[in-house]
mmCIF file of C-alpha atoms in Angstrom:
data_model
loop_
_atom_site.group_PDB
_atom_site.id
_atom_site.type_symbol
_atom_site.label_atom_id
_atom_site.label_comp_id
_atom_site.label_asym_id
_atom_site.label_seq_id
_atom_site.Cartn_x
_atom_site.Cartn_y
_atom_site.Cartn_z
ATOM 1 C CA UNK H 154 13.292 -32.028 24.781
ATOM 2 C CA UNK H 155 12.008 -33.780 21.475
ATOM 3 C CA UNK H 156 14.835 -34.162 19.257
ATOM 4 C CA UNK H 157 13.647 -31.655 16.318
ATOM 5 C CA UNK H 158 12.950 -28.787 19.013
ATOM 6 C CA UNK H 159 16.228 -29.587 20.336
ATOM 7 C CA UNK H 160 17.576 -29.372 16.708
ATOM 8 C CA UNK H 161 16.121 -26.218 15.910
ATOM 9 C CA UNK H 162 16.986 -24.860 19.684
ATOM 10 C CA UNK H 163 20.563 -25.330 18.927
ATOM 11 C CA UNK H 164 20.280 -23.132 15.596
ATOM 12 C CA UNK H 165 18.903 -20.469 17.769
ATOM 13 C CA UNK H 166 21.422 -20.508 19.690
ATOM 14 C CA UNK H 167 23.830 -20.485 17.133
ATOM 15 C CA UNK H 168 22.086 -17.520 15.734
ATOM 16 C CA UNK H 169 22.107 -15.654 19.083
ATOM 17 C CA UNK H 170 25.571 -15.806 19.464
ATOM 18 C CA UNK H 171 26.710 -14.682 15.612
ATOM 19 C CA UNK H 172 24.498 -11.411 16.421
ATOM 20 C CA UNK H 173 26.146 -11.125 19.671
ATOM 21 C CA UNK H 174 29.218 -11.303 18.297
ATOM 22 C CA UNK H 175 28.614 -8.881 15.356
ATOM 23 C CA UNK H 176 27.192 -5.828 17.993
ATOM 24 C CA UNK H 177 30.271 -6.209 19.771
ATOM 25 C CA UNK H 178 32.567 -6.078 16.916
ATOM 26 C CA UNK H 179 34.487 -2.730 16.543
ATOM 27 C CA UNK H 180 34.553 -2.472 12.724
ATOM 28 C CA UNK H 181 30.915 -1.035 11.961
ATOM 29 C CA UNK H 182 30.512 -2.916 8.311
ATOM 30 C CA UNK H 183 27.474 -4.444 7.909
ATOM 31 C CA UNK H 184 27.153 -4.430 11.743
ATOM 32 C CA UNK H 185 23.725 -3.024 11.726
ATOM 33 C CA UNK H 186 22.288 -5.182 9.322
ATOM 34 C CA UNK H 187 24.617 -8.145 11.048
ATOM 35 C CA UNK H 188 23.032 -7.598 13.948
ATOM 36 C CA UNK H 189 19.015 -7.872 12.965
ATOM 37 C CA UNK H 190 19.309 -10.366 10.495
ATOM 38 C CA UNK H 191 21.134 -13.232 13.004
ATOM 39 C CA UNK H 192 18.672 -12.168 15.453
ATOM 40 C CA UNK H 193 15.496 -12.277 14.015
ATOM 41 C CA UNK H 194 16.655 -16.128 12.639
ATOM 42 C CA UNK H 195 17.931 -16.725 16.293
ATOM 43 C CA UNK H 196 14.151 -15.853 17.179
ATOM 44 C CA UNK H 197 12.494 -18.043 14.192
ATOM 45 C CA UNK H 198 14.258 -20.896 15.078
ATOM 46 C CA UNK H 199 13.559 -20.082 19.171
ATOM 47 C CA UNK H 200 9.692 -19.689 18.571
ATOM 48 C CA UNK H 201 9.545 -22.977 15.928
ATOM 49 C CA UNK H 202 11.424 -25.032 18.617
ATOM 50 C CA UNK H 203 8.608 -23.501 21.322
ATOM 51 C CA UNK H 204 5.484 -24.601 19.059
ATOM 52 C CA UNK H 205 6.877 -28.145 18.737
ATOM 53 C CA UNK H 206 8.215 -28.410 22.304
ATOM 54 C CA UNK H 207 4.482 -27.617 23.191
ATOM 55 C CA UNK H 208 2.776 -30.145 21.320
ATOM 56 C CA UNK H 209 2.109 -27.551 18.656
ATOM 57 C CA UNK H 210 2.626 -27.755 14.443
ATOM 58 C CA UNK H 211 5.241 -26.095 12.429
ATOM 59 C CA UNK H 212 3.964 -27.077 8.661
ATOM 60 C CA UNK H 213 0.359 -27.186 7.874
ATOM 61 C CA UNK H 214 -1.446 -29.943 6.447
ATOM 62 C CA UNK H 215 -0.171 -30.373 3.018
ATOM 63 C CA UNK H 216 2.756 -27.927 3.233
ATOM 64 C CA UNK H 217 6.083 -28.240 2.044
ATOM 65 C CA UNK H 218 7.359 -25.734 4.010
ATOM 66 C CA UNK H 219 6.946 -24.391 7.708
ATOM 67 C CA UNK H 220 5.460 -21.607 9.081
ATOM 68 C CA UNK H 221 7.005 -17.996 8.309
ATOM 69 C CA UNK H 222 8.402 -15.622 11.600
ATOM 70 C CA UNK H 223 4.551 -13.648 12.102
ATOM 71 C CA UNK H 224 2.586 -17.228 11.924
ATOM 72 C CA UNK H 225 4.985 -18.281 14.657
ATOM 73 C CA UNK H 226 4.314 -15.112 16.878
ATOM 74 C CA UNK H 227 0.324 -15.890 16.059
ATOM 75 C CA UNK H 228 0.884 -19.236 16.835
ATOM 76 C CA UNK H 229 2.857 -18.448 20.426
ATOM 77 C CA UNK H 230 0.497 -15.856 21.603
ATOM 78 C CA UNK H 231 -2.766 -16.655 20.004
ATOM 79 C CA UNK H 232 -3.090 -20.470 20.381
ATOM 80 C CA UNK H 233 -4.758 -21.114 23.846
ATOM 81 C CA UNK H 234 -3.228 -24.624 23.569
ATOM 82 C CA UNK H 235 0.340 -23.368 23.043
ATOM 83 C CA UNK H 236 0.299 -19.739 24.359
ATOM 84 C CA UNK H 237 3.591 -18.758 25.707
ATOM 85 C CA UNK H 238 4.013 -15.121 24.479
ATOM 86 C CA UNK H 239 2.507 -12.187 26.159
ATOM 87 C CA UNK H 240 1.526 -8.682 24.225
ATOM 88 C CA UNK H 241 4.688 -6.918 24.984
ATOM 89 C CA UNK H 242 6.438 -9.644 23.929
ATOM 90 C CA UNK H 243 5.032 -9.858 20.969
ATOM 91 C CA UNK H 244 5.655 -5.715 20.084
ATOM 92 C CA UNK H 245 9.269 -6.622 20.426
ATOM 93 C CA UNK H 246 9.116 -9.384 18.351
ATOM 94 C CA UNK H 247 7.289 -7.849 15.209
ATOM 95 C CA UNK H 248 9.575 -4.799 15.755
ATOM 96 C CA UNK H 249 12.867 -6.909 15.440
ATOM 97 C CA UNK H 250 11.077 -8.569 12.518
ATOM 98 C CA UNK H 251 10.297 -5.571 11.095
ATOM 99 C CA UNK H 252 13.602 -3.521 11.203
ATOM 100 C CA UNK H 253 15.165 -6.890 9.609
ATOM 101 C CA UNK H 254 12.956 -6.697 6.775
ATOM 102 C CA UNK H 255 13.796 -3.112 5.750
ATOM 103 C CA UNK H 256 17.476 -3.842 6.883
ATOM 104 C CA UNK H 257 17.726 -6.976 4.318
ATOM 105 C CA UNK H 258 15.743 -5.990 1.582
ATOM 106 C CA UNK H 259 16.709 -2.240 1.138
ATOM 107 C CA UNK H 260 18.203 0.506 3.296
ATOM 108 C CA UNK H 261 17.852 1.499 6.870
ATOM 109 C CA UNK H 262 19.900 3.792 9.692
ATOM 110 C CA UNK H 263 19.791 3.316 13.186
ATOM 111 C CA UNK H 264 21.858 5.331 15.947
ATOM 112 C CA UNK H 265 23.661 3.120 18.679
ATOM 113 C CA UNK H 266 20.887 3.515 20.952
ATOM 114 C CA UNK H 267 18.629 2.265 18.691
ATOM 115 C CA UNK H 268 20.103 -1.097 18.061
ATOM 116 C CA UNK H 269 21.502 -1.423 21.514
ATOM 117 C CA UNK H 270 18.094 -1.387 23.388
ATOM 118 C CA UNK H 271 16.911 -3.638 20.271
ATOM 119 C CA UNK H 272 20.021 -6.293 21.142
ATOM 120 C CA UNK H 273 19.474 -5.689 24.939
ATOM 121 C CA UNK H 274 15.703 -6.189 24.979
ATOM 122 C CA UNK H 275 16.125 -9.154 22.493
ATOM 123 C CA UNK H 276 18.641 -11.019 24.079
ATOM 124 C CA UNK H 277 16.516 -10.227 27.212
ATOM 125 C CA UNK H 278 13.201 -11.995 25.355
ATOM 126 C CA UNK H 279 15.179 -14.642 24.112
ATOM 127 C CA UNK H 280 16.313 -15.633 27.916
ATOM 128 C CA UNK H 281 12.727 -15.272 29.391
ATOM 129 C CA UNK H 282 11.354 -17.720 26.531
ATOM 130 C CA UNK H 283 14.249 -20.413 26.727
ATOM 131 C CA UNK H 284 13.402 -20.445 30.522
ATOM 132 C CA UNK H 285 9.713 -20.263 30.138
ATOM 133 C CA UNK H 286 9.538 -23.026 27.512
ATOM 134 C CA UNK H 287 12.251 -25.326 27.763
ATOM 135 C CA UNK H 288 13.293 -24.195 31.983
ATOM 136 C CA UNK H 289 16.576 -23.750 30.779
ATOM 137 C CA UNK H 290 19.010 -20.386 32.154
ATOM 138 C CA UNK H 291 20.481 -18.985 29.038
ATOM 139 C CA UNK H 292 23.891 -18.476 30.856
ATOM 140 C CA UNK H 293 24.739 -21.952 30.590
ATOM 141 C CA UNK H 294 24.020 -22.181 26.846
ATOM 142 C CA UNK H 295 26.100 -19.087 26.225
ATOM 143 C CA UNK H 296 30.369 -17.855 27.469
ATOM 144 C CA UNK H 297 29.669 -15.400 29.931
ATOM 145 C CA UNK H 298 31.464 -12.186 27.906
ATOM 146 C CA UNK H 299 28.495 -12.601 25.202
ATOM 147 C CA UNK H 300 26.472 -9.803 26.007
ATOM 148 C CA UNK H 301 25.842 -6.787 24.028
ATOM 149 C CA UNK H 302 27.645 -3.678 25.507
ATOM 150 C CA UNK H 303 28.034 -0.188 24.429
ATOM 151 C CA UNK H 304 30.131 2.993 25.431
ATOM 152 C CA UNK H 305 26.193 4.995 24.830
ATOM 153 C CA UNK H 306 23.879 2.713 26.703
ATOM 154 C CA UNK H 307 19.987 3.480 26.387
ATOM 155 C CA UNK H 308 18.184 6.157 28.180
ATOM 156 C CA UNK H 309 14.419 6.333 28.557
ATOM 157 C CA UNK H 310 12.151 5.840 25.758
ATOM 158 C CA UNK H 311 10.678 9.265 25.422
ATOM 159 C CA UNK H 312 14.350 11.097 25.373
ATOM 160 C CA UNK H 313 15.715 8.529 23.218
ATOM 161 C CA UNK H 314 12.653 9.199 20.486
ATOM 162 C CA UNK H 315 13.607 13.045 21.171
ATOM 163 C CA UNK H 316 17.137 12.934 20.486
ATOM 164 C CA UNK H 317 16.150 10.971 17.548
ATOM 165 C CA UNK H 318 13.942 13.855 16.133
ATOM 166 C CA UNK H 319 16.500 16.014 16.561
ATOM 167 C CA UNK H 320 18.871 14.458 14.259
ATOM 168 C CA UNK H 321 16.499 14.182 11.958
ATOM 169 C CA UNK H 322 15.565 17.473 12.149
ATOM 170 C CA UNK H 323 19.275 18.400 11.016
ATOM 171 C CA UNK H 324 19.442 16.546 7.947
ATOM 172 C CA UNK H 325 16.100 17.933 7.073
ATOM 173 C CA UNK H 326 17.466 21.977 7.032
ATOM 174 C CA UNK H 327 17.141 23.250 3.623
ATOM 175 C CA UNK H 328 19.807 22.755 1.311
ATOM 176 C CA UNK H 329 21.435 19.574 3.585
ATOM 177 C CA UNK H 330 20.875 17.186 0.301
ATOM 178 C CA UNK H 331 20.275 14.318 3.395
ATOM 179 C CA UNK H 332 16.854 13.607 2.789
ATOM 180 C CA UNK H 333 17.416 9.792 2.087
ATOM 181 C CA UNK H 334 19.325 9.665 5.556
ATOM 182 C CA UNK H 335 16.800 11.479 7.053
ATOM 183 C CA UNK H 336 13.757 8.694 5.679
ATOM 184 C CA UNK H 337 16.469 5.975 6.532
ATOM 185 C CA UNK H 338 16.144 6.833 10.522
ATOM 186 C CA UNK H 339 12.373 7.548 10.021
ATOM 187 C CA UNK H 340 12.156 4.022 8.604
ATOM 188 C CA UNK H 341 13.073 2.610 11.962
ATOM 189 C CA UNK H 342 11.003 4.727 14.208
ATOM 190 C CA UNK H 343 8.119 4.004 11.866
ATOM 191 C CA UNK H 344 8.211 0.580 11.767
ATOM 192 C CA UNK H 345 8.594 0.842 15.756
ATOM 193 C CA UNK H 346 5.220 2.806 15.400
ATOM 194 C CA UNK H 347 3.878 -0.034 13.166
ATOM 195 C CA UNK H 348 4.322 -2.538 15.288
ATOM 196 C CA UNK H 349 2.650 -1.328 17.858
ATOM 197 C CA UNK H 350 -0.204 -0.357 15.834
ATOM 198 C CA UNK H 351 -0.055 -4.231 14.943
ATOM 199 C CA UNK H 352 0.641 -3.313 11.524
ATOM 200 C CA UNK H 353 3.269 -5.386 10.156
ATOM 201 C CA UNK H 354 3.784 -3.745 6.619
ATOM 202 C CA UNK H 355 6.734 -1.476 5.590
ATOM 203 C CA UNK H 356 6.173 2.162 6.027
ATOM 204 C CA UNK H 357 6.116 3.406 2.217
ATOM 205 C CA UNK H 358 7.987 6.000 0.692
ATOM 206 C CA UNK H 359 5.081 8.410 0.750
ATOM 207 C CA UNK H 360 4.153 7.767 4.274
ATOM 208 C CA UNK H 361 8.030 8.446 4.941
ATOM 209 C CA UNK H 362 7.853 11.937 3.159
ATOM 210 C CA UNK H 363 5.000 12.649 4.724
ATOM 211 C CA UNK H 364 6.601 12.462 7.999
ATOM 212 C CA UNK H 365 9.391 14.314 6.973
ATOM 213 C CA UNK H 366 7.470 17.192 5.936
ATOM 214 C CA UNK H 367 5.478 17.379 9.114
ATOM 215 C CA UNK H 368 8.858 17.269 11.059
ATOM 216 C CA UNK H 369 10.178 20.083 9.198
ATOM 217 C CA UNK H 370 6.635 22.079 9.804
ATOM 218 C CA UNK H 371 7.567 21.632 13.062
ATOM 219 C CA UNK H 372 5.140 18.689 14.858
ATOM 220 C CA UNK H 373 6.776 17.188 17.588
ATOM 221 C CA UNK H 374 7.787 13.190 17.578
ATOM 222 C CA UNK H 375 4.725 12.383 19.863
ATOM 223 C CA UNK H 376 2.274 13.811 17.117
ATOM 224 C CA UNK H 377 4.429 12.068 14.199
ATOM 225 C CA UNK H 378 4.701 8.325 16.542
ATOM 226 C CA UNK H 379 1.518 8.221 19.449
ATOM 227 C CA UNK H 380 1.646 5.262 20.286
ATOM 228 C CA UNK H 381 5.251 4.999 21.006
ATOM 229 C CA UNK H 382 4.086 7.340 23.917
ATOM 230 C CA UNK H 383 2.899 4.675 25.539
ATOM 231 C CA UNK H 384 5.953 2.633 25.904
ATOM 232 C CA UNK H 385 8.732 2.649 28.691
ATOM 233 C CA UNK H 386 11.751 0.838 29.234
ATOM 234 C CA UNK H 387 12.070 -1.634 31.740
ATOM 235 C CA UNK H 388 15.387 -2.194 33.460
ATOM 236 C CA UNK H 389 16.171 -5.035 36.410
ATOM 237 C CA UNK H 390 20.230 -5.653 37.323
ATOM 238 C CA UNK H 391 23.176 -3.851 35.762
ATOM 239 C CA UNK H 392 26.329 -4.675 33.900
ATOM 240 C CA UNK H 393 26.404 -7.983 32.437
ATOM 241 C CA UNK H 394 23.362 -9.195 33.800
ATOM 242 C CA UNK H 395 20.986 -6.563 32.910
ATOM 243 C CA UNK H 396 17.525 -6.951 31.770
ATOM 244 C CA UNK H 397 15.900 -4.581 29.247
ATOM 245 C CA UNK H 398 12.049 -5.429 28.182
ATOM 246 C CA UNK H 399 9.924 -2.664 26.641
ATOM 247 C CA UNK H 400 6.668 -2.420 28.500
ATOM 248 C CA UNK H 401 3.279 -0.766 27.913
ATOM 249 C CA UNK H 402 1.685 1.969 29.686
ATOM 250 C CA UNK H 403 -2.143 3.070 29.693
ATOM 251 C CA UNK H 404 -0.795 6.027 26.849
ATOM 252 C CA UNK H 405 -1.931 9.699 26.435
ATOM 253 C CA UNK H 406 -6.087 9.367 26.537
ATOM 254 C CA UNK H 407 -7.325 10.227 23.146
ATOM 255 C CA UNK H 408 -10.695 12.071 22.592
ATOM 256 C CA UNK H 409 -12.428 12.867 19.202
ATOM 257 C CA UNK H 410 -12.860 16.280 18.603
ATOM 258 C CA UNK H 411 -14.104 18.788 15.300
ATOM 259 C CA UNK H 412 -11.586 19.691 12.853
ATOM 260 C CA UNK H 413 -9.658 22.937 13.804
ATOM 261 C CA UNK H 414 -10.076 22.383 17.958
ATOM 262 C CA UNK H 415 -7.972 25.043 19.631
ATOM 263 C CA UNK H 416 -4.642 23.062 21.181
ATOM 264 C CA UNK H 417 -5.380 19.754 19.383
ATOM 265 C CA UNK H 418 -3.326 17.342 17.820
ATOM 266 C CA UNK H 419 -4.162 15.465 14.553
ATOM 267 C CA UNK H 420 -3.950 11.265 14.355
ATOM 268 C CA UNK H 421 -4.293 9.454 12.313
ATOM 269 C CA UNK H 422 -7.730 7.339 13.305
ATOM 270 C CA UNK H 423 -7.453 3.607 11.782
ATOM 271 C CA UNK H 424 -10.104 1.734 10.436
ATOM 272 C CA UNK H 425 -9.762 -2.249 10.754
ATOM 273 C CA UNK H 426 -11.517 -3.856 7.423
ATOM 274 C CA UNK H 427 -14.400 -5.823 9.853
ATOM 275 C CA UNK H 428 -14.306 -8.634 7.093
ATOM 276 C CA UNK H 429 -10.603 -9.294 7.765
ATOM 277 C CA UNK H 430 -11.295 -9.359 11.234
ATOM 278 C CA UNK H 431 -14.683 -11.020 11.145
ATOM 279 C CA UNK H 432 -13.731 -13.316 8.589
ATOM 280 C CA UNK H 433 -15.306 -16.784 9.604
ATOM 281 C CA UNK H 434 -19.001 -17.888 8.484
ATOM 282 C CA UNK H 435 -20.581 -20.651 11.124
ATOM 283 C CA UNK H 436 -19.771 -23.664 8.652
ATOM 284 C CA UNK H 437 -16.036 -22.644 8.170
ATOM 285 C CA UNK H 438 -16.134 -22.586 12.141
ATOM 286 C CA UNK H 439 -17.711 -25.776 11.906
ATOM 287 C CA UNK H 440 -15.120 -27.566 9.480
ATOM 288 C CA UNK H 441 -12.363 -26.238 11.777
ATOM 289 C CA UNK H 442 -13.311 -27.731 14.643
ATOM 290 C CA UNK H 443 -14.772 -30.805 12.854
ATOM 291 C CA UNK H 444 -18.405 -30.821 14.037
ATOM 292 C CA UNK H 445 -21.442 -30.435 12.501
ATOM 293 C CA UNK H 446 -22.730 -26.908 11.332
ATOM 294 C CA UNK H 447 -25.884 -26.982 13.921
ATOM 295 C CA UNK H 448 -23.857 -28.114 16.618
ATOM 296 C CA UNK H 449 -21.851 -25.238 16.328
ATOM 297 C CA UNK H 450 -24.449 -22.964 16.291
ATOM 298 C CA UNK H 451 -25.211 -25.060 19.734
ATOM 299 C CA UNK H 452 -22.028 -24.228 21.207
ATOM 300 C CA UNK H 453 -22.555 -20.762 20.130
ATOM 301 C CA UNK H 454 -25.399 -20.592 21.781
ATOM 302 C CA UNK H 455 -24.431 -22.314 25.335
ATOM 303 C CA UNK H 456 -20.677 -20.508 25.019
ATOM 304 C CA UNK H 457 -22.876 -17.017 24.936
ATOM 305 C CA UNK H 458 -20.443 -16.070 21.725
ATOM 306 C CA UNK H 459 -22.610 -13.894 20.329
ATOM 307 C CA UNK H 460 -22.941 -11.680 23.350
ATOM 308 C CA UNK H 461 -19.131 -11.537 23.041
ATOM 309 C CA UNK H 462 -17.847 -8.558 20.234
ATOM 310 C CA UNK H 463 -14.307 -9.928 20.283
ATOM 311 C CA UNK H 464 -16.025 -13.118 18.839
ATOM 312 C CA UNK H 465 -19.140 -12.258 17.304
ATOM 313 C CA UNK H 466 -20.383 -9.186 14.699
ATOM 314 C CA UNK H 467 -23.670 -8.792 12.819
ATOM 315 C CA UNK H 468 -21.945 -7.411 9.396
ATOM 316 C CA UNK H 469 -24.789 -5.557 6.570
ATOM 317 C CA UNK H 470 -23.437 -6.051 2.926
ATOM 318 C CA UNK H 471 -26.108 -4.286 0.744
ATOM 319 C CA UNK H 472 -29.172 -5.258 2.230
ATOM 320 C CA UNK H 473 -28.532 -8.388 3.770
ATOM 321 C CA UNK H 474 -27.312 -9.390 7.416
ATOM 322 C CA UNK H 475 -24.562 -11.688 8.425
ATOM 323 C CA UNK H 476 -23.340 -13.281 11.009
ATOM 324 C CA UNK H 477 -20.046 -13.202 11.153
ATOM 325 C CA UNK H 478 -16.934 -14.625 13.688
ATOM 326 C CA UNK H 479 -13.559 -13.736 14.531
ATOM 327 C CA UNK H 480 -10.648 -16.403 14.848
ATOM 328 C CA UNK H 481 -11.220 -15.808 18.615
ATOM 329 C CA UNK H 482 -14.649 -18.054 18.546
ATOM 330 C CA UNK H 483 -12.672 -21.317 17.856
ATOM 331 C CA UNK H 484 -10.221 -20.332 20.607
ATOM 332 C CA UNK H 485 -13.467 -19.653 22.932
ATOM 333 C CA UNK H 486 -15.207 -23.191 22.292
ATOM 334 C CA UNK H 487 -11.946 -25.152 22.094
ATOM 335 C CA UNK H 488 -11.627 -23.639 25.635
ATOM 336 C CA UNK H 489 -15.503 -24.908 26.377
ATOM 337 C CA UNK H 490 -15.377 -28.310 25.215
ATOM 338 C CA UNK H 491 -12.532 -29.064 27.639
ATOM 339 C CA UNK H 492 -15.531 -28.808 30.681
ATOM 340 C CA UNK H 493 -18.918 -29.918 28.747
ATOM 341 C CA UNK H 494 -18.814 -32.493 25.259
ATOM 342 C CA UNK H 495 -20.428 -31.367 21.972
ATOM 343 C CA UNK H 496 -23.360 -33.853 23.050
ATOM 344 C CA UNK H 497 -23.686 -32.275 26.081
ATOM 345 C CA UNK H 498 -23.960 -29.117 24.470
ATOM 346 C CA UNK H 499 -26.459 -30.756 22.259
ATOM 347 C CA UNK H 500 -28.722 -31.398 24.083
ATOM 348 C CA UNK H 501 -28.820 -28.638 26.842
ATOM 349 C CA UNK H 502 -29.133 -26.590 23.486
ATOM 350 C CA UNK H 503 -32.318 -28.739 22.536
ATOM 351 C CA UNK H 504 -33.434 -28.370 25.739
ATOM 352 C CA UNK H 505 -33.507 -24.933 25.986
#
C-alpha cells in the first residue's frame, strides 16, 4: 500500500472505531451526532486512501486543499479509471453524508432504528471497500466486540418508514407544541429521500413544513418519500457478523396522468437544468483530454457519441442550436482510445 493511502487508511480506521465506540455507549449525549460525524470522516479518509491506492488524485492541479466527501464519491464511482463504488453504494454514502451535515451544523432526531441500520449498513460498506480496494478483512484491523448492537435491531424498510410516520404523526396532533421535533425526524427521512433522488442539498424549512402539513392531511409516507419505496434491506449472517446493505428495487411504476385522476397520487416530477447536465462545449472536451478541437469531433464521430443521449444533447437557446456533452463523453473516449489512437481515429474519420 503507498505510504499516504496507508496514512490516511489508518485515520479511517481510527475514525471507524471512535463511532463504534460512541453507538455502543450507554449514556445517549451527543451519541447521535457522535455517531455520524466519526463515521462520515472514517468514510472521507476510506474513499481518499481508495483514489490514491488506485492511481487516482486527491488535490487538483493548483489546489491547496483535497477533494471534499461528494468529489470523492464522484471520483469512486464515476471515474472509469478508478471506479470502485457501485450505485447503492453510493445512496448510502450521500445519505451518511447527508444526515452528518444536518447533525453538525444544526439539529436533527433519529429513533434507534434509524441510526442502527445507518451504523450497520456503514460499517457493512466500509468492510466491502477495505476488501475490495486494499484485499484486506476488516476483522483483523478491528477487536472483535466492535460492532454496533442494539436491544431494537432494524426491521424492513417499509415498516421501519411506517413506524416512523407514526411518531410523527403524534407530535403533529393539535395543540402537542412538538412541531420542531416533528421537522427534526422529517429532516432525516428527507434527506434519505434526497439522496436517492441524487440531490445532495438540505431539505429546507419550507419543504419540511410542507411535509408536515401533508402528514397531518393525512397522505401516507409512500406519497410524502417515493422513492424510498424502492429500497429494501439486505441482510447475510447474524449476530456479530451480520451484514446490512440497502439495495434497490425496480420501485412502484409511475405513469403521468391529468390533474384530479380518480385514485392518484401526486409527485413531485423533477426537472434536471439540461445545462448542468450538458455542460461541456467540444473545445472544453478537447482541452480535457488534451487533443485538438477537430480531433475530437473525430472521436465523436468514430465513438458514435452523438447517437448516445447519456453523452450527447442538441440544446436551443433563443434561436440558435448547440451541441452540447455530458461529463460522460470524456469517460466514453478515454474508454476508446485504450483500443484505437487519436491518429487512428484521424484518419478513419478522414476517410470516411
Amino acid at each position: 500500500m503507498k505510504k499516504e493511502a496507508k496514512h490516511l487508511y489508518k485515520k479511517a480506521i481510527d475514525s471507524l472505531t471512535l463511532s463504534v465506540e460512541i453507538f455502543n455507549r450507554p449514556n445517549d449525549c451527543g451519541r447521535i451526532p457522535g455517531v455520524l460525524i466519526f463515521m462520515d470522516h472514517a468514510f472521507e479518509m476510506l474513499l481518499k486512501a481508495s483514489i490514491i491506492a488506485k492511481g487516482g488524485r486527491i488535490k487538483e492541479t493548483g489546489a491547496k486543499e483535497t477533494i471534499g466527501f461528494s468529489a470523492c464519491i464522484r471520483k469512486g464511482f464515476s471515474d472509469a479509471s478508478l471506479k470502485f463504488l457501485n450505485e447503492e453504494e453510493v445512496l448510502t454514502l450521500q445519505s451518511l453524508n447527508g444526515l452528518r451535515d444536518a447533525a453538525q451544523h444544526y439539529t436533527l432526531e433519529m429513533s434507534e432504528q434509524h441510526i442502527y441500520f445507518q451504523a450497520q449498513a456503514g460499517l457493512t460498506l466500509f468492510r466491502d471497500i477495505t476488501r475490495r480496494v486494499f484485499n484486506i478483512n476488516l476483522k483483523t484491523q478491528l477487536p472483535v466486540r466492535v460492532l454496533p448492537l442494539s436491544t431494537s435491531p432494524p426491521m424492513d424498510i417499509q415498516a421501519f418508514f411506517a413506524s416512523e410516520i407514526t411518531d410523527i404523526k403524534k407530535l403533529l396532533i393539535p395543540n402537542s407544541r412538538k412541531k420542531l421535533e416533528a421537522n427534526e425526524k422529517l429532516r432525516a427521512l428527507a434527506i434519505m429521500e434526497n439522496s436517492i433522488q441524487g440531490n445532495e442539498s438540505q431539505p429546507s424549512d419550507k419543504e419540511l413544513n410542507n411535509l408536515a402539513e401533508k402528514l397531518s392531511k393525512g397522505s401516507t409516507w409512500v406519497q410524502l418519500f417515493p422513492s424510498v419505496s424502492t429500497l429494501s434491506f439486505t441482510q447475510n449472517g447474524y449476530g456479530p457478523s451480520l451484514d446490512l446493505r440497502i439495495s434497490k428495487n425496480e420501485g412502484v411504476p409511475i405513469t403521468i396522468v391529468p390533474e384530479g385522476t380518480l385514485g392518484s397520487n401526486v409527485l413531485a416530477i423533477k426537472r434536471v437544468n439540461e445545462l448542468d447536465f450538458y455542460n461541456l462545449g467540444r473545445d472544453a472536451i478537447a482541452k480535457k483530454l488534451n487533443h485538438t478541437g477537430p480531433k475530437i469531433t473525430a472521436a465523436v464521430q468514430i465513438f458514435n457519441i452523438k447517437n448516445d443521449p447519456e453523452c450527447f444533447k442538441q440544446i436551443k437557446i433563443g434561436n440558435s442550436l448547440f451541441d452540447r456533452y455530458s461529463q460522460k463523453t470524456i469517460e466514453k473516449i478515454r474508454e476508446g482510445l485504450k483500443e484505437k489512437t487519436i491518429d487512428e481515429i484521424w484518419m478513419e474519420y478522414r476517410t470516411k
